[in-house]
Amino acid sequence: MKSLDELAKIKESRRAALKIREGVPSATEKAHVMMCGGAGCISSKCLDVVDAMKEALNKNGIADQVQIILTGCMGPCDMGPVAIVYPDATFYRRLKPKDAEAIVEEHIMQGNQIPRLMYRTPGAKEPTPRVNDIDLFAKQKKIVLRNNFYIDPTSIEDYIANDGYAALGKALTKMQPEDIIEEIKKSGLRGRGGAGFSTGMKWGFTAAASGAPKYVVCNGDEGDPGAFMDRSVLEGDPHSVIEGMAICGRAIGAEQGYVYVRAEYPLAIERLDYALQKARKNGLLGKNLFGSGFNFDIEIRIGAGAFVCGEETALLTSIEGKRGEPRPRPPFPANAGVWGKPTVLNNVETWANIPEIILKGADAYAAIGTEKSKGTKVFALAGRINNTGIIEVPMGTTLREIVFEIGGGIPRKKAFKAVQTGGPSGGCIPAEHLDTPVDYDSLGALGAIMGSGGMIVLDEDTCMVDIAKFFLDFIVDESCGKCSPCRIGTKRMHEILDNISNGKGKEGDIELLEELATTIKATALCGLGQTAPNPVLSTIRYFRNEYEEHIRDKKCSCNVCELKE
Amino acid sequence: MINLTIDNQQVVVEPGTSILEAAQKVGAKIPTLCYYKDLNIIGACRICVVEVQGARTLIPACVAPVAEGMVVKTATPEVIKVRKLILELILSDHPQECLTCARNQNCELQKLAEEFGIKEIRFAGAKTEYPIDDSSPAIIRDPRKCVLCRRCISVCTNVQTVQALCAENRGFNTLIAPAFNEKLADMECVQCGQCSLVCPTGAIVERDDTAKVWAALADPEKHVVVQTAPATRVQLGEALGAEPGSIFTGQMVAGLRRLGFDKVFDTDFTADLTILEEGNELLQRVTTGGTLPMITSCSPGWIKFCEHFYPDLLDHLSTCKSPQQMFGPLVKTYYAEKEDIDPADIYCVSIMPCTAKKYECQRPEMNSSGYQDVDVVLTTRELGRMFKQAGLDASNLPDEEYDEPLGISTGAGEIFGASGGVMEAALRTVYEVVTGETLENIDFEVCRGLTGVKEATVQVGDLPVKVAITNGLGNARKVLDKIRAGEADYHFIEVMCCPGGCIGGGGSPIPTDTDIRLKRITATYTEDERMSLRKSHENPAIIALYEEFLGKPLGHKSHELLHTKYTSRGVNK
Ligand SMILES: Cc1cc2nc3c(=O)[nH]c(=O)nc-3n(C[C@H](O)[C@H](O)[C@H](O)COP(=O)(O)O)c2cc1C
Ligand code: SF4
Ligand code: SF4
Ligand code: SF4
Ligand code: SF4
Ligand code: FES
Ligand code: FES
């Protein structure tokens, strides 16, 4: 890519070809079928639906007038396979191969949408045809996932059509490195990988650090069990990450980037690799981008899949080809990252925000969210909730809105008990705090954390001792074993919890758990250990009576634990 | 400079100083376990946590650098409570076997438990159970006693560059062991025992062979002789509670006699002999176009290292056996004939600062007398144990002399114990042999000290002799890589496996650190100066040995008894 003009030309021509996805009927094409190709829908066999649809198109001789595009995850995975049919933007769910013929022959050829395949809000009489009218989507705000309904993740032109790489062009031709960092600082963007550190400040430190070369790293390890926000981005919109990283490269003076992805994400790796090739071919990676003299390229590093490898220092060590174990900070990666060189490390979702901020400006971005938490956050909703899957909401949306409006409430008329946020490092928030706005600080104050965006809804049948044990079980398995408080302390906590849930709990166990928990939090080497006690502490904080019941009465009211007298 | 407050006192220190070091300046001793000065600073055990004003968590003092205006509290009740709990956790995964442990009363973990007054361990959960690895003739690993401080990994990887140990598995099951939990004996482990020196606990210890020695001493049929390595006399005192740098030569001899050894001989004698053999080998290589540089072969850990990692350079090794292995066959031939004792009845014990010598004496080629030349090797630590068992109060023993003839030695033999000593001893002799002149100043200061790689050019007659001296295998690598690359024009290189040379060997008293090494080195040169003879070729017993038995250096008998060959071992995949 030599210039902004050249980019604009590609955008214009591609955009014309994609008008149909904006609702403008086309003279030559009857429809674009955006079939969700996220992992959830692939496992519910969306590819069979695609085959059936191709067959139906062929049979009717209109294969050349309809495009079928596999997108990244659209969000409501439990309804998969899902699809959107343009130009009328009809949302279909739970598709079976046998439905393909109907979609082709009735909807695409005759213009009659198919109500039985549409989404119906619980309690509503009529289904909602248009995707953006569906309450589940209407309450969301998509920045990170801005492209997942619209683009073919394997098409760089699609990405460009939706303003892709315009931010990079702007950063390289119209902004100074300091301006870029200033803009990111002003946007209020905080890291989406868990700790919520100011992204602009991190870039500023790295830019100011002495040492060369510098590096830009993307954390795509995504180890929280049940989380797949980052995978959705990498699979659905890989160029947004590439573009974000290249902008950072310019801002801090780095020419090399690494994306660390776990080996369990083969499709993400494949899509990203393909996108990297395309970006290189189009001069959006490589030498002298936009004629600015700036060079940048990215390599993929595949992780072995240990949870702790997502911790920044462990990840950097792993990139160097060594055992992925955390090391003490300072020095921070900003001063001594990969190979001891200044390094910016950000999460996938953080990266995907960058182009939007640069293109639309920090003020527009900072207008979204709460005072100290700006923009949107992607969550993976799971557990006892009607709509599971991926959502993106403005910071400050309340838990109640997420659980009961977007998530559709609790199935089978059960009562809500708590929501667990932040995965194994997080905590449980009970019903009395449902109106808490979701942002970094509010969740922290409740003893939970934003984390990377895991959100598990628990209903009245969930035993909180059991939940705490479940998360600690994960931690005990995933502790790297380097520091003693985490290695031995979490094991001992787990043993005590195990005793409590087996009916062998004794007076003093809760206090001992608390003593262990506070010590581990205060002394563990890395974030894994420092947050590991959170699930236990927060359940003791809000559900102490359940612990006491197990210990004193040898009873589990939820009938989850099997207690022996 | 950085200004900070520690325990309400102002401190000014260099940037980059750790809180731990800064606290020492105001007399605050923060407890540590995984930390080892200059070697292992990884923040793993968390015993050293302190309170830093404004910090989200407690801060590990050993790894955290000071910062301007920092306010540190090293011993608040809260901090002490937390440290105690961490210690309790560590102890909850530790066998309570102090009474039967090699490190009893010399164990950092035990000491911490005592200092913190741990009276109860409230956690009765699982313990890590991995089998003891006693495959190696020198080193025994007991992972149950391991606190995962990783000092052994640091010394093996960064100092010795052997990488025989690594961290495996994760979480509670983490194990420090050879890769894939292989047996140490099957690895490139060079048996140097440096890991046993830095281990804070009894998780890596020397193989204790004292029982074999007690049994031999109890056997009336056996004629039990002992040789003591140069370094042992500047070490034994420490093993018995004396200050580092104490010289215990005469008391050691006296004590060994009290223990019942029939003859107390000295490895210094064969150190002198080594100089004659090795010096002549060097001259022969120089004059006949043999492989140069020639490298010393006194250090069995180094030999094994070369066999594994630089098998292509084995021709550079002197063919001389180490002094201990020259001693063994001489006792069972020369001495046996002289005293008319059946060599089958001779039991030859070595006291060494070295664990690798336990391995060396079992090498199959080490039986040129027709018997295993050296029957058993004890480290200085084990000898200290025998003294204690026998109730020998070394400081009250008289100064006694070694037995003749294999106990007669020179200062040149004595300095073998310090890095550079073999080189200095060789130069003292080679100079006089080649030039026929008397050396004015026999102190080759360039050879001395702890520097990892020392280089010098010494004019010997017409020949400027270029030499290099390395200690610690990582430093050896630097010079070996130069040889490989064809960039080394040395004639002679001294390589010692252990940092500082044998005075810092893996069988030394614990602790052995840089300061202590320096004190032992000073003591070594003091011993040298005290000797009336300080050049190996002037040792009358050596002269007699050649006259009566060996003939001449590099002669037929020498080749049979005093020289050896090496095996290319390579590296496991
Ligand atoms: C145990 C542990 C696991 C982590 N896993 C991830 C992960 O999978 N992905 C991620 O982006 N950050 C993860 N983090 C956070 C990273 O250490 C780091 O803070 C983050 O990648 C920085 O990027 P950000 O500022 O954009 O959030 C993890 C942290 C800890 C302590
Ligand atoms: S806190 Fe846990 S995961 Fe982190 S370094 Fe310590 S043992 Fe490893
Ligand atoms: S290692 Fe130390 S604490 Fe452990 S048994 Fe031995 S002496 Fe006792
Ligand atoms: S004896 Fe030496 S080589 Fe063997 S493991 Fe210990 S430090 Fe490494
Ligand atoms: S064996 Fe010793 S030195 Fe090595 S990690 Fe264990 S306790 Fe530390
Ligand atoms: S995978 Fe299709 S909606 Fe998530
Ligand atoms: S001594 Fe500081 S963490 Fe172990």
PDB file of N, CA and C in Angstrom, chain A residues 84-124:
ATOM      1  N   ILE A  84     -27.143 -14.887   8.862  1.00  0.00           N
ATOM      2  CA  ILE A  84     -27.865 -13.669   8.500  1.00  0.00           C
ATOM      3  C   ILE A  84     -27.957 -13.643   6.972  1.00  0.00           C
ATOM      4  N   VAL A  85     -29.170 -13.402   6.464  1.00  0.00           N
ATOM      5  CA  VAL A  85     -29.346 -13.339   5.015  1.00  0.00           C
ATOM      6  C   VAL A  85     -29.578 -11.884   4.616  1.00  0.00           C
ATOM      7  N   TYR A  86     -28.662 -11.367   3.799  1.00  0.00           N
ATOM      8  CA  TYR A  86     -28.796 -10.004   3.282  1.00  0.00           C
ATOM      9  C   TYR A  86     -29.377 -10.072   1.887  1.00  0.00           C
ATOM     10  N   PRO A  87     -30.077  -9.031   1.411  1.00  0.00           N
ATOM     11  CA  PRO A  87     -30.100  -7.658   1.905  1.00  0.00           C
ATOM     12  C   PRO A  87     -31.060  -7.400   3.062  1.00  0.00           C
ATOM     13  N   ASP A  88     -32.001  -8.279   3.365  1.00  0.00           N
ATOM     14  CA  ASP A  88     -32.965  -7.857   4.393  1.00  0.00           C
ATOM     15  C   ASP A  88     -32.500  -8.128   5.816  1.00  0.00           C
ATOM     16  N   ALA A  89     -31.267  -8.684   5.979  1.00  0.00           N
ATOM     17  CA  ALA A  89     -30.681  -8.865   7.306  1.00  0.00           C
ATOM     18  C   ALA A  89     -31.512  -9.762   8.209  1.00  0.00           C
ATOM     19  N   THR A  90     -32.050 -10.796   7.623  1.00  0.00           N
ATOM     20  CA  THR A  90     -32.856 -11.733   8.409  1.00  0.00           C
ATOM     21  C   THR A  90     -31.943 -12.662   9.191  1.00  0.00           C
ATOM     22  N   PHE A  91     -32.289 -12.828  10.463  1.00  0.00           N
ATOM     23  CA  PHE A  91     -31.473 -13.683  11.335  1.00  0.00           C
ATOM     24  C   PHE A  91     -32.158 -15.036  11.488  1.00  0.00           C
ATOM     25  N   TYR A  92     -31.432 -16.093  11.143  1.00  0.00           N
ATOM     26  CA  TYR A  92     -31.963 -17.451  11.313  1.00  0.00           C
ATOM     27  C   TYR A  92     -31.133 -18.209  12.320  1.00  0.00           C
ATOM     28  N   ARG A  93     -31.793 -19.134  13.013  1.00  0.00           N
ATOM     29  CA  ARG A  93     -31.070 -19.869  14.048  1.00  0.00           C
ATOM     30  C   ARG A  93     -31.430 -21.346  14.004  1.00  0.00           C
ATOM     31  N   ARG A  94     -30.639 -22.114  14.706  1.00  0.00           N
ATOM     32  CA  ARG A  94     -30.818 -23.573  14.806  1.00  0.00           C
ATOM     33  C   ARG A  94     -31.068 -24.195  13.434  1.00  0.00           C
ATOM     34  N   LEU A  95     -30.225 -23.865  12.503  1.00  0.00           N
ATOM     35  CA  LEU A  95     -30.432 -24.338  11.135  1.00  0.00           C
ATOM     36  C   LEU A  95     -30.018 -25.793  10.991  1.00  0.00           C
ATOM     37  N   LYS A  96     -30.802 -26.490  10.210  1.00  0.00           N
ATOM     38  CA  LYS A  96     -30.479 -27.884   9.875  1.00  0.00           C
ATOM     39  C   LYS A  96     -30.268 -27.918   8.356  1.00  0.00           C
ATOM     40  N   PRO A  97     -29.549 -28.906   7.877  1.00  0.00           N
ATOM     41  CA  PRO A  97     -29.365 -28.984   6.422  1.00  0.00           C
ATOM     42  C   PRO A  97     -30.694 -28.933   5.677  1.00  0.00           C
ATOM     43  N   LYS A  98     -31.713 -29.523   6.273  1.00  0.00           N
ATOM     44  CA  LYS A  98     -32.987 -29.552   5.547  1.00  0.00           C
ATOM     45  C   LYS A  98     -33.625 -28.169   5.427  1.00  0.00           C
ATOM     46  N   ASP A  99     -33.173 -27.225   6.272  1.00  0.00           N
ATOM     47  CA  ASP A  99     -33.724 -25.872   6.169  1.00  0.00           C
ATOM     48  C   ASP A  99     -33.140 -25.103   4.990  1.00  0.00           C
ATOM     49  N   ALA A 100     -32.022 -25.588   4.487  1.00  0.00           N
ATOM     50  CA  ALA A 100     -31.319 -24.823   3.456  1.00  0.00           C
ATOM     51  C   ALA A 100     -32.197 -24.626   2.222  1.00  0.00           C
ATOM     52  N   GLU A 101     -32.892 -25.675   1.864  1.00  0.00           N
ATOM     53  CA  GLU A 101     -33.707 -25.592   0.656  1.00  0.00           C
ATOM     54  C   GLU A 101     -34.782 -24.517   0.813  1.00  0.00           C
ATOM     55  N   ALA A 102     -35.388 -24.496   2.009  1.00  0.00           N
ATOM     56  CA  ALA A 102     -36.433 -23.502   2.254  1.00  0.00           C
ATOM     57  C   ALA A 102     -35.865 -22.093   2.153  1.00  0.00           C
ATOM     58  N   ILE A 103     -34.688 -21.894   2.745  1.00  0.00           N
ATOM     59  CA  ILE A 103     -34.107 -20.549   2.703  1.00  0.00           C
ATOM     60  C   ILE A 103     -33.862 -20.141   1.249  1.00  0.00           C
ATOM     61  N   VAL A 104     -33.359 -21.068   0.466  1.00  0.00           N
ATOM     62  CA  VAL A 104     -33.072 -20.737  -0.934  1.00  0.00           C
ATOM     63  C   VAL A 104     -34.361 -20.512  -1.712  1.00  0.00           C
ATOM     64  N   GLU A 105     -35.250 -21.472  -1.614  1.00  0.00           N
ATOM     65  CA  GLU A 105     -36.393 -21.419  -2.525  1.00  0.00           C
ATOM     66  C   GLU A 105     -37.468 -20.450  -2.079  1.00  0.00           C
ATOM     67  N   GLU A 106     -37.689 -20.370  -0.758  1.00  0.00           N
ATOM     68  CA  GLU A 106     -38.752 -19.465  -0.314  1.00  0.00           C
ATOM     69  C   GLU A 106     -38.234 -18.056  -0.063  1.00  0.00           C
ATOM     70  N   HIS A 107     -37.141 -17.990   0.729  1.00  0.00           N
ATOM     71  CA  HIS A 107     -36.684 -16.653   1.104  1.00  0.00           C
ATOM     72  C   HIS A 107     -35.918 -15.983  -0.042  1.00  0.00           C
ATOM     73  N   ILE A 108     -34.868 -16.639  -0.492  1.00  0.00           N
ATOM     74  CA  ILE A 108     -34.014 -15.956  -1.462  1.00  0.00           C
ATOM     75  C   ILE A 108     -34.702 -15.796  -2.806  1.00  0.00           C
ATOM     76  N   MET A 109     -35.406 -16.820  -3.240  1.00  0.00           N
ATOM     77  CA  MET A 109     -36.003 -16.726  -4.579  1.00  0.00           C
ATOM     78  C   MET A 109     -37.334 -16.003  -4.583  1.00  0.00           C
ATOM     79  N   GLN A 110     -38.105 -16.164  -3.495  1.00  0.00           N
ATOM     80  CA  GLN A 110     -39.438 -15.562  -3.542  1.00  0.00           C
ATOM     81  C   GLN A 110     -39.636 -14.412  -2.577  1.00  0.00           C
ATOM     82  N   GLY A 111     -38.644 -14.168  -1.747  1.00  0.00           N
ATOM     83  CA  GLY A 111     -38.760 -13.034  -0.825  1.00  0.00           C
ATOM     84  C   GLY A 111     -39.615 -13.319   0.395  1.00  0.00           C
ATOM     85  N   ASN A 112     -39.918 -14.599   0.660  1.00  0.00           N
ATOM     86  CA  ASN A 112     -40.725 -14.894   1.848  1.00  0.00           C
ATOM     87  C   ASN A 112     -39.833 -15.417   2.969  1.00  0.00           C
ATOM     88  N   GLN A 113     -39.621 -14.588   3.991  1.00  0.00           N
ATOM     89  CA  GLN A 113     -38.795 -15.037   5.110  1.00  0.00           C
ATOM     90  C   GLN A 113     -39.482 -16.184   5.836  1.00  0.00           C
ATOM     91  N   ILE A 114     -38.703 -16.925   6.599  1.00  0.00           N
ATOM     92  CA  ILE A 114     -39.241 -18.154   7.184  1.00  0.00           C
ATOM     93  C   ILE A 114     -39.358 -18.025   8.697  1.00  0.00           C
ATOM     94  N   PRO A 115     -40.540 -17.713   9.195  1.00  0.00           N
ATOM     95  CA  PRO A 115     -40.712 -17.403  10.620  1.00  0.00           C
ATOM     96  C   PRO A 115     -40.232 -18.531  11.539  1.00  0.00           C
ATOM     97  N   ARG A 116     -40.392 -19.761  11.133  1.00  0.00           N
ATOM     98  CA  ARG A 116     -40.050 -20.830  12.085  1.00  0.00           C
ATOM     99  C   ARG A 116     -38.548 -20.909  12.374  1.00  0.00           C
ATOM    100  N   LEU A 117     -37.753 -20.291  11.508  1.00  0.00           N
ATOM    101  CA  LEU A 117     -36.299 -20.326  11.737  1.00  0.00           C
ATOM    102  C   LEU A 117     -35.803 -19.066  12.433  1.00  0.00           C
ATOM    103  N   MET A 118     -36.757 -18.171  12.713  1.00  0.00           N
ATOM    104  CA  MET A 118     -36.347 -16.888  13.287  1.00  0.00           C
ATOM    105  C   MET A 118     -36.308 -16.946  14.809  1.00  0.00           C
ATOM    106  N   TYR A 119     -35.722 -15.913  15.370  1.00  0.00           N
ATOM    107  CA  TYR A 119     -35.628 -15.789  16.825  1.00  0.00           C
ATOM    108  C   TYR A 119     -36.896 -15.139  17.361  1.00  0.00           C
ATOM    109  N   ARG A 120     -37.380 -15.665  18.470  1.00  0.00           N
ATOM    110  CA  ARG A 120     -38.534 -15.047  19.123  1.00  0.00           C
ATOM    111  C   ARG A 120     -38.155 -14.744  20.572  1.00  0.00           C
ATOM    112  N   THR A 121     -38.327 -13.496  20.967  1.00  0.00           N
ATOM    113  CA  THR A 121     -38.041 -13.114  22.346  1.00  0.00           C
ATOM    114  C   THR A 121     -38.941 -13.924  23.267  1.00  0.00           C
ATOM    115  N   PRO A 122     -38.397 -14.490  24.354  1.00  0.00           N
ATOM    116  CA  PRO A 122     -39.245 -15.271  25.254  1.00  0.00           C
ATOM    117  C   PRO A 122     -40.463 -14.441  25.665  1.00  0.00           C
ATOM    118  N   GLY A 123     -41.625 -14.981  25.520  1.00  0.00           N
ATOM    119  CA  GLY A 123     -42.853 -14.280  25.888  1.00  0.00           C
ATOM    120  C   GLY A 123     -43.492 -13.521  24.741  1.00  0.00           C
ATOM    121  N   ALA A 124     -42.734 -13.242  23.670  1.00  0.00           N
ATOM    122  CA  ALA A 124     -43.309 -12.477  22.555  1.00  0.00           C
ATOM    123  C   ALA A 124     -44.105 -13.402  21.642  1.00  0.00           C
TER     124      ALA A 124
END
